Each structure stands twice: as structure tokens, then as C-alpha cells.
Amino acid sequence: MSVFQRVTYPFTAIVGQEKMKKGLILNAINPRLGGIIIRGQKGTAKSTAVRALAALLPEIEVVVGCPFNCDPNDLARLCSGCRERLAAGRKLERTSRRVQVIDLPVSATEDRVVGSLDFEYAISFPGSGRGKRKSYAGKSWRLKNCCRK
């Protein structure tokens, strides 16, 4: 049985779009720039360029099972789940993976981009009258952590 693999168009084969390519390259060199927003007409190689560059980037090391893709080498930026694991004396398992490409549709709502709190969980938690927090990661958190070095 054969396995199908997505073929990625080579980044160097994209003609034109110099400003977009320059922005992508600069963001790959220094992720602290905070990202790049690409917009344009249909068929102008926006997604193709992003996927092509992502295929060139080295693998990153992440914590196994972390929905936020925490960097196990950067203890100051760990999510609360990874911090709790460390506080309980458990070791953070590591794995390497390719950089993820995250598409953000035009119709994305604020809670899908930024994240949100689970209010039902917070008010239904039994206890001292103080609710417990449970949050969902938005795409901005994943964007922030998908290409770090």
C-alpha cells in the first residue's frame, strides 16, 4: 500500500511577491518580529509561499502532549499545564517535529484567534465559591509558538 505525501512547491521557485518573501524570510530569521500578515487576491501564492518556507525550516523541540507546543528548554515561557507537571516532579518529555503552518481564515472570530475561558467550567466547579480557570488556546498562541527557535 502506498502512502501519499503532500508535495510542497519550492520557495525559490516562487516568482515575484518579493515583499512577501522578504517578510517571511525575516520572520523565520527572527521570530521576535511577531509574525507577518499576508493578504492578496486569490491565486497569488500566499499559502504556497508560507508552506514552502515552512518546509525549509528546521524541526523544533516541543513538550510531548502540550497543546501549546511549549519549548522544554525555555522554562520561563511554559504554559500552566507544563509548569504543573514540573511542580509535581514529573519530567517534561520532549519530541521534535516540523514547524506547523496555521491558516487563519478571514471569518475567524476573536475567541478562535486569542483564545477563551471555559465559563461553564469556572462557575460549576465545586468549592469555596472561587471558580477554577480553564482556558482554550487561540490560534495566536499557536502562531506565537509554532516557529520559535
PDB file of C-alpha atoms in Angstrom:
ATOM      1  CA  MET A   1       0.000   0.000   0.000  1.00  0.00           C
ATOM      2  CA  SER A   2       1.442   3.366  -0.946  1.00  0.00           C
ATOM      3  CA  VAL A   3       1.457   6.398   1.307  1.00  0.00           C
ATOM      4  CA  PHE A   4       0.620   9.767  -0.187  1.00  0.00           C
ATOM      5  CA  GLN A   5       2.663  12.741   0.873  1.00  0.00           C
ATOM      6  CA  ARG A   6       1.872  16.363   0.109  1.00  0.00           C
ATOM      7  CA  VAL A   7       4.362  17.819  -2.326  1.00  0.00           C
ATOM      8  CA  THR A   8       5.436  21.316  -1.382  1.00  0.00           C
ATOM      9  CA  TYR A   9       6.243  23.832  -4.089  1.00  0.00           C
ATOM     10  CA  PRO A  10       9.848  25.072  -3.683  1.00  0.00           C
ATOM     11  CA  PHE A  11      10.174  28.500  -2.060  1.00  0.00           C
ATOM     12  CA  THR A  12      12.885  29.542  -4.502  1.00  0.00           C
ATOM     13  CA  ALA A  13      10.598  28.787  -7.458  1.00  0.00           C
ATOM     14  CA  ILE A  14       8.052  31.436  -6.478  1.00  0.00           C
ATOM     15  CA  VAL A  15       8.344  34.303  -8.947  1.00  0.00           C
ATOM     16  CA  GLY A  16       7.553  37.859  -7.871  1.00  0.00           C
ATOM     17  CA  GLN A  17       5.988  38.648  -4.497  1.00  0.00           C
ATOM     18  CA  GLU A  18       9.348  39.991  -3.295  1.00  0.00           C
ATOM     19  CA  LYS A  19       7.962  41.912  -0.304  1.00  0.00           C
ATOM     20  CA  MET A  20       6.021  38.868   0.905  1.00  0.00           C
ATOM     21  CA  LYS A  21       9.021  36.567   0.524  1.00  0.00           C
ATOM     22  CA  LYS A  22      11.289  39.075   2.281  1.00  0.00           C
ATOM     23  CA  GLY A  23       8.820  39.358   5.179  1.00  0.00           C
ATOM     24  CA  LEU A  24       8.596  35.579   5.527  1.00  0.00           C
ATOM     25  CA  ILE A  25      12.371  35.188   5.474  1.00  0.00           C
ATOM     26  CA  LEU A  26      12.891  37.958   8.037  1.00  0.00           C
ATOM     27  CA  ASN A  27      10.297  36.397  10.335  1.00  0.00           C
ATOM     28  CA  ALA A  28      11.977  32.995  10.002  1.00  0.00           C
ATOM     29  CA  ILE A  29      15.327  34.561  10.922  1.00  0.00           C
ATOM     30  CA  ASN A  30      13.921  36.488  13.876  1.00  0.00           C
ATOM     31  CA  PRO A  31      10.541  35.225  15.182  1.00  0.00           C
ATOM     32  CA  ARG A  32      10.511  38.077  17.729  1.00  0.00           C
ATOM     33  CA  LEU A  33       9.323  40.289  14.892  1.00  0.00           C
ATOM     34  CA  GLY A  34       5.893  38.967  15.797  1.00  0.00           C
ATOM     35  CA  GLY A  35       4.711  37.441  12.545  1.00  0.00           C
ATOM     36  CA  ILE A  36       3.544  38.616   9.184  1.00  0.00           C
ATOM     37  CA  ILE A  37       0.089  39.184   7.798  1.00  0.00           C
ATOM     38  CA  ILE A  38      -0.221  38.225   4.162  1.00  0.00           C
ATOM     39  CA  ARG A  39      -3.174  39.335   2.129  1.00  0.00           C
ATOM     40  CA  GLY A  40      -3.844  39.474  -1.551  1.00  0.00           C
ATOM     41  CA  GLN A  41      -6.030  38.269  -4.338  1.00  0.00           C
ATOM     42  CA  LYS A  42      -6.830  34.628  -4.859  1.00  0.00           C
ATOM     43  CA  GLY A  43      -4.083  32.757  -6.681  1.00  0.00           C
ATOM     44  CA  THR A  44      -1.148  34.969  -5.697  1.00  0.00           C
ATOM     45  CA  ALA A  45       0.797  32.148  -3.939  1.00  0.00           C
ATOM     46  CA  LYS A  46       0.171  33.324  -0.367  1.00  0.00           C
ATOM     47  CA  SER A  47      -0.371  29.898   1.187  1.00  0.00           C
ATOM     48  CA  THR A  48       2.086  28.291  -1.213  1.00  0.00           C
ATOM     49  CA  ALA A  49       4.873  30.639  -0.083  1.00  0.00           C
ATOM     50  CA  VAL A  50       4.190  30.033   3.606  1.00  0.00           C
ATOM     51  CA  ARG A  51       4.108  26.249   3.223  1.00  0.00           C
ATOM     52  CA  ALA A  52       7.231  26.324   1.050  1.00  0.00           C
ATOM     53  CA  LEU A  53       9.175  28.295   3.647  1.00  0.00           C
ATOM     54  CA  ALA A  54       7.918  26.083   6.493  1.00  0.00           C
ATOM     55  CA  ALA A  55       9.295  23.058   4.645  1.00  0.00           C
ATOM     56  CA  LEU A  56      12.758  24.661   4.713  1.00  0.00           C
ATOM     57  CA  LEU A  57      12.790  25.384   8.444  1.00  0.00           C
ATOM     58  CA  PRO A  58      14.490  23.003  10.893  1.00  0.00           C
ATOM     59  CA  GLU A  59      12.475  20.878  13.287  1.00  0.00           C
ATOM     60  CA  ILE A  60      11.642  22.363  16.689  1.00  0.00           C
ATOM     61  CA  GLU A  61      11.670  20.657  20.076  1.00  0.00           C
ATOM     62  CA  VAL A  62       8.338  20.628  21.964  1.00  0.00           C
ATOM     63  CA  VAL A  63       6.872  19.084  25.109  1.00  0.00           C
ATOM     64  CA  VAL A  64       5.013  15.854  24.325  1.00  0.00           C
ATOM     65  CA  GLY A  65       1.251  16.270  24.714  1.00  0.00           C
ATOM     66  CA  CYS A  66       1.327  20.030  25.268  1.00  0.00           C
ATOM     67  CA  PRO A  67      -1.450  21.757  23.285  1.00  0.00           C
ATOM     68  CA  PHE A  68       0.633  24.964  23.275  1.00  0.00           C
ATOM     69  CA  ASN A  69       3.819  23.350  21.901  1.00  0.00           C
ATOM     70  CA  CYS A  70       5.925  24.628  24.800  1.00  0.00           C
ATOM     71  CA  ASP A  71       9.683  24.710  24.346  1.00  0.00           C
ATOM     72  CA  PRO A  72      11.125  22.403  27.035  1.00  0.00           C
ATOM     73  CA  ASN A  73      14.331  24.477  27.074  1.00  0.00           C
ATOM     74  CA  ASP A  74      12.547  27.761  27.909  1.00  0.00           C
ATOM     75  CA  LEU A  75      11.201  27.303  31.442  1.00  0.00           C
ATOM     76  CA  ALA A  76      10.133  30.960  31.719  1.00  0.00           C
ATOM     77  CA  ARG A  77       7.580  30.590  28.897  1.00  0.00           C
ATOM     78  CA  LEU A  78       5.954  27.260  29.857  1.00  0.00           C
ATOM     79  CA  CYS A  79       2.168  27.023  29.960  1.00  0.00           C
ATOM     80  CA  SER A  80       0.404  26.307  33.250  1.00  0.00           C
ATOM     81  CA  GLY A  81      -0.001  22.611  32.363  1.00  0.00           C
ATOM     82  CA  CYS A  82       3.730  22.128  31.815  1.00  0.00           C
ATOM     83  CA  ARG A  83       4.537  24.114  34.976  1.00  0.00           C
ATOM     84  CA  GLU A  84       2.189  21.863  36.958  1.00  0.00           C
ATOM     85  CA  ARG A  85       3.956  18.772  35.597  1.00  0.00           C
ATOM     86  CA  LEU A  86       7.326  20.166  36.695  1.00  0.00           C
ATOM     87  CA  ALA A  87       5.977  21.168  40.122  1.00  0.00           C
ATOM     88  CA  ALA A  88       4.678  17.611  40.608  1.00  0.00           C
ATOM     89  CA  GLY A  89       8.199  16.343  39.974  1.00  0.00           C
ATOM     90  CA  ARG A  90       7.444  14.872  36.558  1.00  0.00           C
ATOM     91  CA  LYS A  91       9.914  15.280  33.760  1.00  0.00           C
ATOM     92  CA  LEU A  92       8.813  17.025  30.572  1.00  0.00           C
ATOM     93  CA  GLU A  93       9.101  14.537  27.735  1.00  0.00           C
ATOM     94  CA  ARG A  94      10.500  16.034  24.547  1.00  0.00           C
ATOM     95  CA  THR A  95       9.932  15.403  20.892  1.00  0.00           C
ATOM     96  CA  SER A  96      10.963  17.086  17.664  1.00  0.00           C
ATOM     97  CA  ARG A  97       8.518  17.996  14.944  1.00  0.00           C
ATOM     98  CA  ARG A  98       8.259  20.109  11.824  1.00  0.00           C
ATOM     99  CA  VAL A  99       7.050  23.677  12.074  1.00  0.00           C
ATOM    100  CA  GLN A 100       3.261  23.872  11.753  1.00  0.00           C
ATOM    101  CA  VAL A 101       1.561  26.094   9.225  1.00  0.00           C
ATOM    102  CA  ILE A 102      -1.531  27.703  10.700  1.00  0.00           C
ATOM    103  CA  ASP A 103      -4.079  29.192   8.334  1.00  0.00           C
ATOM    104  CA  LEU A 104      -6.255  31.928   9.730  1.00  0.00           C
ATOM    105  CA  PRO A 105      -9.495  32.318   7.785  1.00  0.00           C
ATOM    106  CA  VAL A 106     -10.897  35.786   7.174  1.00  0.00           C
ATOM    107  CA  SER A 107     -14.025  34.837   9.129  1.00  0.00           C
ATOM    108  CA  ALA A 108     -12.098  33.913  12.311  1.00  0.00           C
ATOM    109  CA  THR A 109     -13.765  35.159  15.497  1.00  0.00           C
ATOM    110  CA  GLU A 110     -11.888  36.781  18.359  1.00  0.00           C
ATOM    111  CA  ASP A 111     -12.167  33.751  20.660  1.00  0.00           C
ATOM    112  CA  ARG A 112     -10.701  31.495  17.945  1.00  0.00           C
ATOM    113  CA  VAL A 113      -7.768  33.866  17.463  1.00  0.00           C
ATOM    114  CA  VAL A 114      -6.999  34.975  21.024  1.00  0.00           C
ATOM    115  CA  GLY A 115      -8.465  32.079  22.999  1.00  0.00           C
ATOM    116  CA  SER A 116     -11.200  31.973  25.592  1.00  0.00           C
ATOM    117  CA  LEU A 117     -12.157  30.879  29.075  1.00  0.00           C
ATOM    118  CA  ASP A 118     -14.485  27.967  29.716  1.00  0.00           C
ATOM    119  CA  PHE A 119     -17.075  29.856  31.786  1.00  0.00           C
ATOM    120  CA  GLU A 120     -19.250  26.780  32.343  1.00  0.00           C
ATOM    121  CA  TYR A 121     -16.299  25.001  33.965  1.00  0.00           C
ATOM    122  CA  ALA A 122     -15.441  28.058  36.067  1.00  0.00           C
ATOM    123  CA  ILE A 123     -18.904  28.504  37.590  1.00  0.00           C
ATOM    124  CA  SER A 124     -19.699  24.809  38.009  1.00  0.00           C
ATOM    125  CA  PHE A 125     -16.514  23.946  39.902  1.00  0.00           C
ATOM    126  CA  PRO A 126     -17.468  22.957  43.468  1.00  0.00           C
ATOM    127  CA  GLY A 127     -15.520  24.544  46.260  1.00  0.00           C
ATOM    128  CA  SER A 128     -15.008  27.725  48.162  1.00  0.00           C
ATOM    129  CA  GLY A 129     -17.021  29.943  45.829  1.00  0.00           C
ATOM    130  CA  ARG A 130     -13.958  30.732  43.748  1.00  0.00           C
ATOM    131  CA  GLY A 131     -14.083  29.217  40.299  1.00  0.00           C
ATOM    132  CA  LYS A 132     -11.234  27.405  38.673  1.00  0.00           C
ATOM    133  CA  ARG A 133      -9.865  28.655  35.382  1.00  0.00           C
ATOM    134  CA  LYS A 134      -9.770  26.539  32.269  1.00  0.00           C
ATOM    135  CA  SER A 135      -8.764  28.209  29.044  1.00  0.00           C
ATOM    136  CA  TYR A 136      -8.631  27.255  25.408  1.00  0.00           C
ATOM    137  CA  ALA A 137      -5.680  28.266  23.284  1.00  0.00           C
ATOM    138  CA  GLY A 138      -6.415  30.531  20.388  1.00  0.00           C
ATOM    139  CA  LYS A 139      -4.553  30.496  17.122  1.00  0.00           C
ATOM    140  CA  SER A 140      -2.455  33.484  18.222  1.00  0.00           C
ATOM    141  CA  TRP A 141      -0.819  31.348  20.945  1.00  0.00           C
ATOM    142  CA  ARG A 142      -0.132  28.629  18.426  1.00  0.00           C
ATOM    143  CA  LEU A 143       1.192  31.210  15.989  1.00  0.00           C
ATOM    144  CA  LYS A 144       3.420  32.653  18.687  1.00  0.00           C
ATOM    145  CA  ASN A 145       4.889  29.250  19.489  1.00  0.00           C
ATOM    146  CA  CYS A 146       4.922  27.459  16.161  1.00  0.00           C
ATOM    147  CA  CYS A 147       8.120  28.931  14.721  1.00  0.00           C
ATOM    148  CA  ARG A 148      10.264  29.748  17.727  1.00  0.00           C
ATOM    149  CA  LYS A 149      13.966  28.991  17.787  1.00  0.00           C
TER     150      LYS A 149
END
